[in-house]
Amino acid sequence: MTTHLVWFRADLRVNDNLALAAACRDPDARVIGLFIATPQQWRDHTLAPRQAAFIHQNLEALQQALATRGIALFTREAPDFAAAVDALAAFCDEQQVAALFYNYQYELNEARRDAAVARRLEGRVACQGFDDSVMLPPGSAVTGNGEMYKVFTPYSRAFIRRLGEGLPPCVSAPKPRAGGALTDAPALAPFDYPCETPDGMLFPAGEEAALKRLRDFCRHDAGDYPEKRDFPAIRGTSLLSPYLAIGVLSPRQCLHRLLTEHPRALEGGSGAVWLNELIWREFYRHLIVAWPHLCRHQPFIDWTARVAWQRNDAHFQAWCEGNTGYPIVDAAMRQMNATGWMHNRLRMITASFLVKDLLVDWRRGERYFMSQLIDGDFAANNGGWQWAASTGTDAAPYFRIFNPTTQGQRFDAEGEFIRRWVPELSHIPGKAVHEPHVWAKKNGKALRYPQPIVDHKQARVATLAAYEAARKE
């Protein structure tokens, strides 16, 4: 009997999994799955302990879903990607695998690992890869010259035109294999990596939970998304990013569910704003394929590599801990540290503050976010940080600098979110929470809350000068 192996990575689902569906097309093949944990690789790239635990939870759910279909899921552990190539080759020999199926990962190290696997198995195992973590494969939305766009808006228009020509289909979960369900699936061993169990109410594990959240959001909230998405005190976003990051959901499932509930989203109607967020996700993935140096800590705009960053570890630590003296920044950082997730508007505010107020290298912030986020995704995280730092693909110039106080006043006007995460300020009334020390001085009160670590106006001047000097050099 021919054995087909599905190599699971960031695609922990049975529904709309292109590699799994392809492996199961031959009804006579024996189909098995494999997941290889790489703890040293995770340490090198600061995988968040909450994300590691979330991966394990969803692997358990995946193992059960596969077992009902007669497919065994095996796990192995190798320190890093180089060792994972050896482990995979040995597993193929052990199981007499004839064909290997996997879904592409576009980061540079992952792509090199997959190329090494193909070389190792050449002539022994047929390898098939699939563009599964995207709606459209990289290179699908390009300029008239066939080049990748450098700015999002024209890319988005081209992307929507391509979707209008034909939607990428979703494939069904495989039917049970001829041998029937498995009843003796072994318990998955824990990872040799720090794991911190995420809040199960905030992010329940498994495909069923993810699909229910997707259905509920598209049915009840996607239409109001433009009005609600920027306000962290309310639940106005989808909270689907952790599931997309490790592949419990596919972006095609998101697209089709959105269009089921909002059929005019492609035309700019209801649902279009959330669709645009899905396209941002694609944009950042397509970028790292077109410009692999983005995976090597390099800015997209060359001259920004010359910015003279400040190496102020005390400022960086205050930012990490949420003790900057700017309430909206501190509340956001404490939310992430406590839950592994941060509201998207707050990601922009905190990133801008680190880079443009503290003049700290954006790569330090990028790495810290990855160490905390349950939805850590290299392409999206890198793209977001480079956007905030004005080093990436962005039409706005480097002198876009958020004022953290006015951002808080605009998006958390009454301070509801701030008080939730900064209890030292819980007694300060209404809008006064955004400038607590002004209120305290006026009312003769003492605060157990730090003074602002920098003056925003002065910091803005210094940052503009640093960028201008780098640009002219």
Short mmCIF file of C-alpha atoms in Angstrom, two decimals:
data_model
loop_
_atom_site.label_atom_id
_atom_site.label_comp_id
_atom_site.label_asym_id
_atom_site.label_seq_id
_atom_site.Cartn_x
_atom_site.Cartn_y
_atom_site.Cartn_z
CA MET A 1 0.00 0.00 0.00
CA THR A 2 1.30 3.48 -0.91
CA THR A 3 1.90 5.78 2.08
CA HIS A 4 1.22 9.50 1.83
CA LEU A 5 2.63 11.77 4.53
CA VAL A 6 1.20 15.20 5.41
CA TRP A 7 3.81 17.38 7.09
CA PHE A 8 1.85 19.75 9.31
CA ARG A 9 3.39 23.09 10.26
CA ALA A 10 1.31 26.29 10.50
CA ASP A 11 -1.81 24.58 9.12
CA LEU A 12 -3.38 22.77 12.08
CA ARG A 13 -6.78 21.98 10.61
CA VAL A 14 -8.62 19.37 8.54
CA ASN A 15 -10.96 21.80 6.72
CA ASP A 16 -9.64 23.62 3.66
CA ASN A 17 -6.15 22.19 4.08
CA LEU A 18 -4.73 21.90 0.58
CA ALA A 19 -1.90 19.51 1.43
CA LEU A 20 -4.15 17.21 3.45
CA ALA A 21 -6.83 17.19 0.74
CA ALA A 22 -4.26 16.31 -1.93
CA ALA A 23 -2.78 13.50 0.17
CA CYS A 24 -6.24 11.98 0.62
CA ARG A 25 -7.33 12.02 -3.02
CA ASP A 26 -6.09 8.48 -3.61
CA PRO A 27 -8.66 6.37 -1.74
CA ASP A 28 -6.28 3.42 -1.59
CA ALA A 29 -3.34 5.29 -0.04
CA ARG A 30 -2.42 5.03 3.60
CA VAL A 31 -2.38 8.63 4.88
CA ILE A 32 -0.49 9.72 8.00
CA GLY A 33 0.49 13.08 9.46
CA LEU A 34 3.61 14.41 11.15
CA PHE A 35 4.38 17.51 13.22
CA ILE A 36 8.00 18.28 14.14
CA ALA A 37 8.56 20.59 17.10
CA THR A 38 11.79 22.63 16.90
CA PRO A 39 12.33 24.15 20.37
CA GLN A 40 15.77 25.64 19.74
CA GLN A 41 14.51 27.29 16.57
CA TRP A 42 11.61 28.66 18.61
CA ARG A 43 14.00 30.02 21.25
CA ASP A 44 16.12 31.69 18.59
CA HIS A 45 13.03 33.44 17.25
CA THR A 46 11.39 34.13 20.64
CA LEU A 47 8.19 32.13 20.12
CA ALA A 48 5.76 33.26 22.79
CA PRO A 49 5.09 30.63 25.49
CA ARG A 50 1.35 31.25 25.05
CA GLN A 51 1.63 30.56 21.34
CA ALA A 52 3.61 27.38 22.03
CA ALA A 53 0.85 26.22 24.37
CA PHE A 54 -1.82 27.20 21.83
CA ILE A 55 -0.02 25.17 19.15
CA HIS A 56 0.00 22.15 21.47
CA GLN A 57 -3.70 22.54 22.29
CA ASN A 58 -4.60 22.72 18.62
CA LEU A 59 -2.35 19.78 17.78
CA GLU A 60 -4.36 17.73 20.26
CA ALA A 61 -7.59 18.82 18.58
CA LEU A 62 -6.11 18.09 15.15
CA GLN A 63 -4.99 14.62 16.24
CA GLN A 64 -8.54 13.80 17.34
CA ALA A 65 -10.06 15.18 14.13
CA LEU A 66 -7.64 13.15 12.01
CA ALA A 67 -8.19 10.00 14.06
CA THR A 68 -11.93 10.08 13.30
CA ARG A 69 -10.92 9.97 9.64
CA GLY A 70 -8.53 7.06 10.08
CA ILE A 71 -5.38 9.22 9.87
CA ALA A 72 -2.70 8.92 12.54
CA LEU A 73 -0.81 12.06 13.57
CA PHE A 74 2.76 11.49 14.75
CA THR A 75 5.01 14.01 16.47
CA ARG A 76 8.75 14.30 16.61
CA GLU A 77 11.12 16.83 18.17
CA ALA A 78 14.32 18.23 16.66
CA PRO A 79 16.31 21.18 17.96
CA ASP A 80 16.21 23.28 14.81
CA PHE A 81 15.31 23.24 11.14
CA ALA A 82 18.52 21.50 10.08
CA ALA A 83 17.82 18.67 12.49
CA ALA A 84 14.16 18.65 11.39
CA VAL A 85 15.28 17.78 7.87
CA ASP A 86 17.11 14.74 9.26
CA ALA A 87 14.12 13.78 11.42
CA LEU A 88 11.72 14.02 8.50
CA ALA A 89 13.95 11.97 6.20
CA ALA A 90 14.32 9.27 8.87
CA PHE A 91 10.56 9.22 9.43
CA CYS A 92 9.95 8.81 5.69
CA ASP A 93 12.30 5.82 5.65
CA GLU A 94 10.73 4.34 8.77
CA GLN A 95 7.19 4.62 7.37
CA GLN A 96 8.14 3.84 3.76
CA VAL A 97 6.60 7.10 2.56
CA ALA A 98 6.09 7.43 -1.18
CA ALA A 99 4.80 11.02 -1.31
CA LEU A 100 5.16 14.02 1.00
CA PHE A 101 2.56 16.79 1.04
CA TYR A 102 3.04 20.14 2.79
CA ASN A 103 1.84 23.72 2.68
CA TYR A 104 4.39 26.41 1.92
CA GLN A 105 5.81 28.70 4.56
CA TYR A 106 7.25 31.86 3.04
CA GLU A 107 9.77 32.99 5.64
CA LEU A 108 13.38 32.65 4.48
CA ASN A 109 14.53 30.00 6.98
CA GLU A 110 11.40 27.94 6.41
CA ALA A 111 11.78 28.14 2.64
CA ARG A 112 15.41 27.05 2.89
CA ARG A 113 14.41 24.15 5.14
CA ASP A 114 11.82 22.99 2.61
CA ALA A 115 14.34 23.22 -0.21
CA ALA A 116 16.74 21.09 1.84
CA VAL A 117 14.01 18.49 2.35
CA ALA A 118 13.28 18.34 -1.38
CA ARG A 119 16.99 17.79 -2.10
CA ARG A 120 17.29 15.12 0.60
CA LEU A 121 14.25 13.18 -0.61
CA GLU A 122 14.84 13.56 -4.35
CA GLY A 123 14.44 10.26 -6.15
CA ARG A 124 13.01 8.59 -3.03
CA VAL A 125 9.89 10.54 -2.06
CA ALA A 126 7.73 12.73 -4.30
CA CYS A 127 7.31 16.18 -2.69
CA GLN A 128 4.31 18.44 -3.33
CA GLY A 129 3.87 21.91 -1.84
CA PHE A 130 0.83 24.17 -1.83
CA ASP A 131 0.04 27.87 -1.39
CA ASP A 132 -2.30 27.29 1.51
CA SER A 133 -1.80 30.15 3.97
CA VAL A 134 -2.89 32.80 1.45
CA MET A 135 -5.95 33.59 -0.63
CA LEU A 136 -3.81 34.10 -3.74
CA PRO A 137 -0.26 32.80 -4.29
CA PRO A 138 2.62 35.29 -4.15
CA GLY A 139 3.03 36.91 -7.55
CA SER A 140 -0.72 36.95 -8.26
CA ALA A 141 -1.22 40.68 -7.71
CA VAL A 142 1.57 42.52 -9.53
CA THR A 143 2.17 45.71 -11.49
CA GLY A 144 1.88 45.97 -15.26
CA ASN A 145 5.60 45.20 -15.37
CA GLY A 146 5.05 41.99 -13.44
CA GLU A 147 6.65 43.33 -10.26
CA MET A 148 5.42 43.21 -6.68
CA TYR A 149 3.78 46.40 -5.49
CA LYS A 150 5.67 48.53 -2.99
CA VAL A 151 2.59 50.38 -1.70
CA PHE A 152 -0.53 48.76 -0.29
CA THR A 153 -3.37 50.70 -1.94
CA PRO A 154 -2.61 49.80 -5.58
CA TYR A 155 -1.78 46.26 -4.45
CA SER A 156 -5.18 46.02 -2.78
CA ARG A 157 -6.96 47.18 -5.94
CA ALA A 158 -5.08 44.62 -8.04
CA PHE A 159 -5.79 41.92 -5.47
CA ILE A 160 -9.53 42.63 -5.47
CA ARG A 161 -9.55 42.58 -9.27
CA ARG A 162 -8.00 39.12 -9.17
CA LEU A 163 -10.59 37.94 -6.66
CA GLY A 164 -13.28 39.33 -8.94
CA GLU A 165 -12.00 37.11 -11.75
CA GLY A 166 -12.54 34.00 -9.63
CA LEU A 167 -12.51 33.21 -5.94
CA PRO A 168 -10.02 30.68 -4.59
CA PRO A 169 -12.06 27.61 -3.63
CA CYS A 170 -12.19 26.01 -0.22
CA VAL A 171 -11.62 22.25 -0.13
CA SER A 172 -13.61 19.96 2.11
CA ALA A 173 -12.23 18.02 5.03
CA PRO A 174 -11.23 14.50 3.96
CA LYS A 175 -13.73 11.73 4.37
CA PRO A 176 -12.94 8.80 6.68
CA ARG A 177 -10.40 6.39 5.20
CA ALA A 178 -11.34 2.83 4.37
CA GLY A 179 -9.98 1.41 7.62
CA GLY A 180 -12.30 3.53 9.75
CA ALA A 181 -11.58 5.69 12.78
CA LEU A 182 -8.53 5.16 14.97
CA THR A 183 -9.16 4.45 18.63
CA ASP A 184 -5.67 4.27 20.08
CA ALA A 185 -4.08 7.66 19.29
CA PRO A 186 -1.22 8.21 21.76
CA ALA A 187 -1.21 11.31 23.95
CA LEU A 188 0.97 14.06 22.55
CA ALA A 189 4.17 14.60 24.50
CA PRO A 190 4.72 18.08 25.93
CA PHE A 191 7.11 20.38 24.09
CA ASP A 192 10.60 20.90 25.44
CA TYR A 193 9.78 24.59 25.51
CA PRO A 194 8.19 26.97 28.02
CA CYS A 195 4.42 26.89 27.62
CA GLU A 196 1.90 29.21 29.23
CA THR A 197 -1.73 28.16 28.88
CA PRO A 198 -3.74 30.94 27.22
CA ASP A 199 -7.11 32.14 28.45
CA GLY A 200 -9.52 29.48 27.18
CA MET A 201 -12.45 31.89 27.24
CA LEU A 202 -10.58 34.44 25.13
CA PHE A 203 -9.01 31.92 22.75
CA PRO A 204 -10.61 28.47 22.92
CA ALA A 205 -8.67 25.84 21.01
CA GLY A 206 -9.81 23.82 18.03
CA GLU A 207 -11.34 24.25 14.59
CA GLU A 208 -14.92 24.18 15.82
CA ALA A 209 -14.31 27.12 18.13
CA ALA A 210 -12.45 29.02 15.40
CA LEU A 211 -15.14 28.42 12.80
CA LYS A 212 -17.89 29.44 15.22
CA ARG A 213 -16.05 32.67 16.00
CA LEU A 214 -15.63 33.33 12.27
CA ARG A 215 -19.33 32.73 11.58
CA ASP A 216 -20.44 34.89 14.49
CA PHE A 217 -18.13 37.75 13.57
CA CYS A 218 -19.12 37.80 9.90
CA ARG A 219 -22.81 37.53 10.71
CA HIS A 220 -23.02 40.03 13.55
CA ASP A 221 -19.95 42.28 13.62
CA ALA A 222 -18.21 42.59 10.24
CA GLY A 223 -20.74 45.16 9.06
CA ASP A 224 -20.03 47.39 12.07
CA TYR A 225 -16.28 46.78 11.93
CA PRO A 226 -15.42 50.22 10.44
CA GLU A 227 -17.13 52.01 13.34
CA LYS A 228 -15.87 49.76 16.14
CA ARG A 229 -12.44 48.48 15.16
CA ASP A 230 -10.35 51.33 16.61
CA PHE A 231 -11.77 51.34 20.14
CA PRO A 232 -10.04 48.86 22.47
CA ALA A 233 -12.61 49.14 25.27
CA ILE A 234 -15.17 47.33 23.13
CA ARG A 235 -14.99 44.06 21.25
CA GLY A 236 -14.95 45.42 17.73
CA THR A 237 -12.36 43.17 16.10
CA SER A 238 -12.62 39.53 15.08
CA LEU A 239 -10.08 37.98 17.52
CA LEU A 240 -9.28 35.49 14.76
CA SER A 241 -5.59 36.30 14.39
CA PRO A 242 -4.30 33.51 16.71
CA TYR A 243 -6.15 30.93 14.60
CA LEU A 244 -4.86 32.34 11.33
CA ALA A 245 -1.30 32.54 12.67
CA ILE A 246 -1.02 28.78 13.26
CA GLY A 247 -3.43 27.75 10.54
CA VAL A 248 -6.46 26.60 12.52
CA LEU A 249 -8.33 28.79 10.03
CA SER A 250 -7.43 29.54 6.43
CA PRO A 251 -7.82 33.00 4.87
CA ARG A 252 -9.99 31.42 2.17
CA GLN A 253 -12.45 30.31 4.82
CA CYS A 254 -12.52 33.88 6.09
CA LEU A 255 -13.10 35.22 2.59
CA HIS A 256 -15.94 32.86 1.74
CA ARG A 257 -17.70 33.30 5.08
CA LEU A 258 -17.45 37.08 4.77
CA LEU A 259 -18.93 37.02 1.25
CA THR A 260 -21.69 34.68 2.37
CA GLU A 261 -22.82 37.28 4.90
CA HIS A 262 -21.71 40.39 2.97
CA PRO A 263 -21.90 39.58 -0.75
CA ARG A 264 -20.93 43.12 -1.83
CA ALA A 265 -17.69 43.30 0.13
CA LEU A 266 -15.58 43.00 -3.03
CA GLU A 267 -17.41 46.00 -4.48
CA GLY A 268 -16.71 48.19 -1.46
CA GLY A 269 -19.97 47.46 0.32
CA SER A 270 -20.58 46.10 3.81
CA GLY A 271 -17.68 43.93 4.98
CA ALA A 272 -15.13 45.65 2.71
CA VAL A 273 -13.11 47.13 5.55
CA TRP A 274 -12.51 43.75 7.20
CA LEU A 275 -11.71 42.28 3.78
CA ASN A 276 -9.05 44.98 3.51
CA GLU A 277 -7.46 43.68 6.73
CA LEU A 278 -7.26 40.18 5.21
CA ILE A 279 -5.57 41.72 2.17
CA TRP A 280 -3.03 43.50 4.42
CA ARG A 281 -2.14 40.05 5.75
CA GLU A 282 -1.60 38.82 2.18
CA PHE A 283 0.44 41.92 1.31
CA TYR A 284 2.98 41.27 4.04
CA ARG A 285 3.28 37.61 3.06
CA HIS A 286 3.78 38.47 -0.60
CA LEU A 287 6.39 41.09 0.34
CA ILE A 288 8.70 38.65 2.11
CA VAL A 289 8.67 36.44 -0.98
CA ALA A 290 9.50 39.34 -3.29
CA TRP A 291 12.12 40.80 -0.91
CA PRO A 292 13.57 37.96 1.22
CA HIS A 293 15.97 40.38 2.94
CA LEU A 294 12.99 41.49 5.04
CA CYS A 295 13.45 38.17 6.87
CA ARG A 296 17.02 39.17 7.76
CA HIS A 297 16.27 42.17 10.00
CA GLN A 298 16.66 44.61 7.12
CA PRO A 299 14.46 47.66 6.49
CA PHE A 300 12.61 47.93 3.21
CA ILE A 301 13.78 51.55 2.74
CA ASP A 302 17.56 51.36 2.58
CA TRP A 303 18.46 54.76 4.02
CA THR A 304 16.54 54.10 7.24
CA ALA A 305 19.26 51.60 8.20
CA ARG A 306 21.37 54.66 9.02
CA VAL A 307 19.04 56.08 11.69
CA ALA A 308 21.04 56.60 14.89
CA TRP A 309 18.91 54.66 17.37
CA GLN A 310 19.19 55.30 21.11
CA ARG A 311 20.36 52.33 23.18
CA ASN A 312 18.47 53.27 26.32
CA ASP A 313 17.74 49.99 28.09
CA ALA A 314 15.85 51.71 30.91
CA HIS A 315 13.44 53.26 28.43
CA PHE A 316 13.02 49.96 26.60
CA GLN A 317 12.32 48.12 29.85
CA ALA A 318 9.76 50.73 30.92
CA TRP A 319 8.02 50.28 27.57
CA CYS A 320 8.04 46.47 27.88
CA GLU A 321 6.55 46.62 31.37
CA GLY A 322 3.97 49.30 30.65
CA ASN A 323 5.55 51.95 32.89
CA THR A 324 6.18 54.81 30.46
CA GLY A 325 3.87 57.36 32.10
CA TYR A 326 1.67 57.45 29.00
CA PRO A 327 -1.57 55.70 30.02
CA ILE A 328 -2.72 54.33 26.65
CA VAL A 329 0.76 52.93 25.93
CA ASP A 330 1.02 51.34 29.36
CA ALA A 331 -2.47 49.85 29.26
CA ALA A 332 -1.75 48.30 25.86
CA MET A 333 1.56 46.78 26.92
CA ARG A 334 0.03 45.36 30.09
CA GLN A 335 -2.82 43.86 28.07
CA MET A 336 -0.32 42.06 25.84
CA ASN A 337 1.85 40.91 28.72
CA ALA A 338 -1.19 39.51 30.55
CA THR A 339 -3.12 37.94 27.66
CA GLY A 340 -0.71 37.49 24.74
CA TRP A 341 -2.88 39.70 22.55
CA MET A 342 -3.09 43.41 21.80
CA HIS A 343 -5.74 45.42 19.97
CA ASN A 344 -4.53 46.47 16.50
CA ARG A 345 -4.90 50.22 17.07
CA LEU A 346 -2.82 49.82 20.21
CA ARG A 347 -0.11 47.94 18.30
CA MET A 348 0.31 51.02 16.13
CA ILE A 349 0.34 53.37 19.12
CA THR A 350 2.84 51.37 21.17
CA ALA A 351 5.13 50.73 18.20
CA SER A 352 5.11 54.38 17.24
CA PHE A 353 5.91 55.35 20.82
CA LEU A 354 8.91 53.02 21.06
CA VAL A 355 10.38 54.11 17.74
CA LYS A 356 9.31 57.73 17.36
CA ASP A 357 9.23 58.88 21.02
CA LEU A 358 12.00 56.76 22.52
CA LEU A 359 14.02 56.40 19.28
CA VAL A 360 14.58 52.71 20.03
CA ASP A 361 15.38 50.42 17.10
CA TRP A 362 12.14 48.93 15.78
CA ARG A 363 13.73 45.47 15.67
CA ARG A 364 13.86 45.36 19.47
CA GLY A 365 10.13 45.99 19.62
CA GLU A 366 9.43 43.50 16.84
CA ARG A 367 11.27 40.80 18.78
CA TYR A 368 9.55 41.64 22.07
CA PHE A 369 6.13 41.43 20.46
CA MET A 370 6.95 37.98 19.08
CA SER A 371 7.99 36.86 22.57
CA GLN A 372 4.55 37.75 23.92
CA LEU A 373 1.93 37.41 21.17
CA ILE A 374 -0.32 34.36 20.91
CA ASP A 375 -0.92 35.48 17.30
CA GLY A 376 2.76 36.00 16.49
CA ASP A 377 3.20 35.87 12.72
CA PHE A 378 6.52 36.96 11.26
CA ALA A 379 5.27 38.62 8.08
CA ALA A 380 2.46 40.55 9.76
CA ASN A 381 4.56 41.52 12.79
CA ASN A 382 7.52 42.65 10.68
CA GLY A 383 5.26 44.53 8.29
CA GLY A 384 3.46 46.28 11.12
CA TRP A 385 6.66 47.32 12.85
CA GLN A 386 8.22 48.60 9.64
CA TRP A 387 5.02 50.55 8.94
CA ALA A 388 5.19 52.15 12.39
CA ALA A 389 8.90 52.88 12.04
CA SER A 390 8.53 54.36 8.52
CA THR A 391 11.16 51.91 7.29
CA GLY A 392 8.78 49.77 5.24
CA THR A 393 6.41 49.88 2.28
CA ASP A 394 4.28 52.87 3.16
CA ALA A 395 3.11 55.91 1.25
CA ALA A 396 3.25 58.09 4.39
CA PRO A 397 6.59 59.82 5.10
CA TYR A 398 8.75 59.33 8.17
CA PHE A 399 7.37 62.40 9.90
CA ARG A 400 4.11 60.62 10.72
CA ILE A 401 4.44 60.45 14.51
CA PHE A 402 1.52 59.55 16.77
CA ASN A 403 0.94 61.70 19.83
CA PRO A 404 0.26 59.06 22.51
CA THR A 405 -1.88 61.38 24.61
CA THR A 406 -4.18 62.47 21.80
CA GLN A 407 -4.37 58.89 20.52
CA GLY A 408 -5.66 57.84 23.93
CA GLN A 409 -8.12 60.73 24.01
CA ARG A 410 -9.40 59.82 20.58
CA PHE A 411 -9.73 56.06 20.89
CA ASP A 412 -10.38 55.57 24.61
CA ALA A 413 -12.05 58.89 25.35
CA GLU A 414 -13.42 58.09 28.81
CA GLY A 415 -10.44 55.92 29.75
CA GLU A 416 -12.42 52.71 30.18
CA PHE A 417 -9.70 50.56 28.63
CA ILE A 418 -6.93 52.39 30.48
CA ARG A 419 -8.55 51.86 33.88
CA ARG A 420 -9.01 48.17 33.13
CA TRP A 421 -5.27 47.63 32.72
CA VAL A 422 -3.70 50.42 34.79
CA PRO A 423 -5.40 50.13 38.19
CA GLU A 424 -3.22 52.92 39.62
CA LEU A 425 -5.40 55.29 37.59
CA SER A 426 -8.78 53.73 38.37
CA HIS A 427 -9.84 56.61 40.65
CA ILE A 428 -9.15 59.37 38.12
CA PRO A 429 -12.40 60.59 36.56
CA GLY A 430 -13.29 60.65 32.86
CA LYS A 431 -10.98 62.23 30.35
CA ALA A 432 -8.53 63.35 33.04
CA VAL A 433 -7.05 59.83 32.98
CA HIS A 434 -5.10 60.67 29.83
CA GLU A 435 -2.99 63.26 31.68
CA PRO A 436 -3.07 61.89 35.22
CA HIS A 437 -0.27 64.01 36.64
CA VAL A 438 -1.97 67.20 35.48
CA TRP A 439 -5.11 66.07 37.31
CA ALA A 440 -3.14 65.03 40.40
CA LYS A 441 -1.33 68.37 40.63
CA LYS A 442 -4.55 70.32 40.17
CA ASN A 443 -6.30 68.33 42.90
CA GLY A 444 -3.38 68.01 45.30
CA LYS A 445 -3.20 64.23 44.94
CA ALA A 446 -0.28 61.82 44.96
CA LEU A 447 -0.06 59.13 42.29
CA ARG A 448 1.64 55.72 42.33
CA TYR A 449 2.17 56.05 38.59
CA PRO A 450 5.38 57.08 36.80
CA GLN A 451 5.92 60.48 35.27
CA PRO A 452 6.21 60.41 31.45
CA ILE A 453 9.69 59.10 30.65
CA VAL A 454 10.04 61.56 27.74
CA ASP A 455 8.39 64.80 26.68
CA HIS A 456 6.53 64.00 23.46
CA LYS A 457 7.16 67.38 21.81
CA GLN A 458 10.89 67.25 22.48
CA ALA A 459 11.09 63.58 21.47
CA ARG A 460 9.34 64.37 18.19
CA VAL A 461 11.90 67.03 17.32
CA ALA A 462 14.81 64.70 18.13
CA THR A 463 13.31 61.86 16.08
CA LEU A 464 12.70 64.02 13.04
CA ALA A 465 16.29 65.23 13.23
CA ALA A 466 17.61 61.65 13.46
CA TYR A 467 15.59 60.52 10.43
CA GLU A 468 16.51 63.61 8.44
CA ALA A 469 20.20 63.10 9.19
CA ALA A 470 19.99 59.47 8.04
CA ARG A 471 18.14 60.44 4.87
CA LYS A 472 20.71 63.07 3.92
CA GLU A 473 23.78 60.99 4.77
#
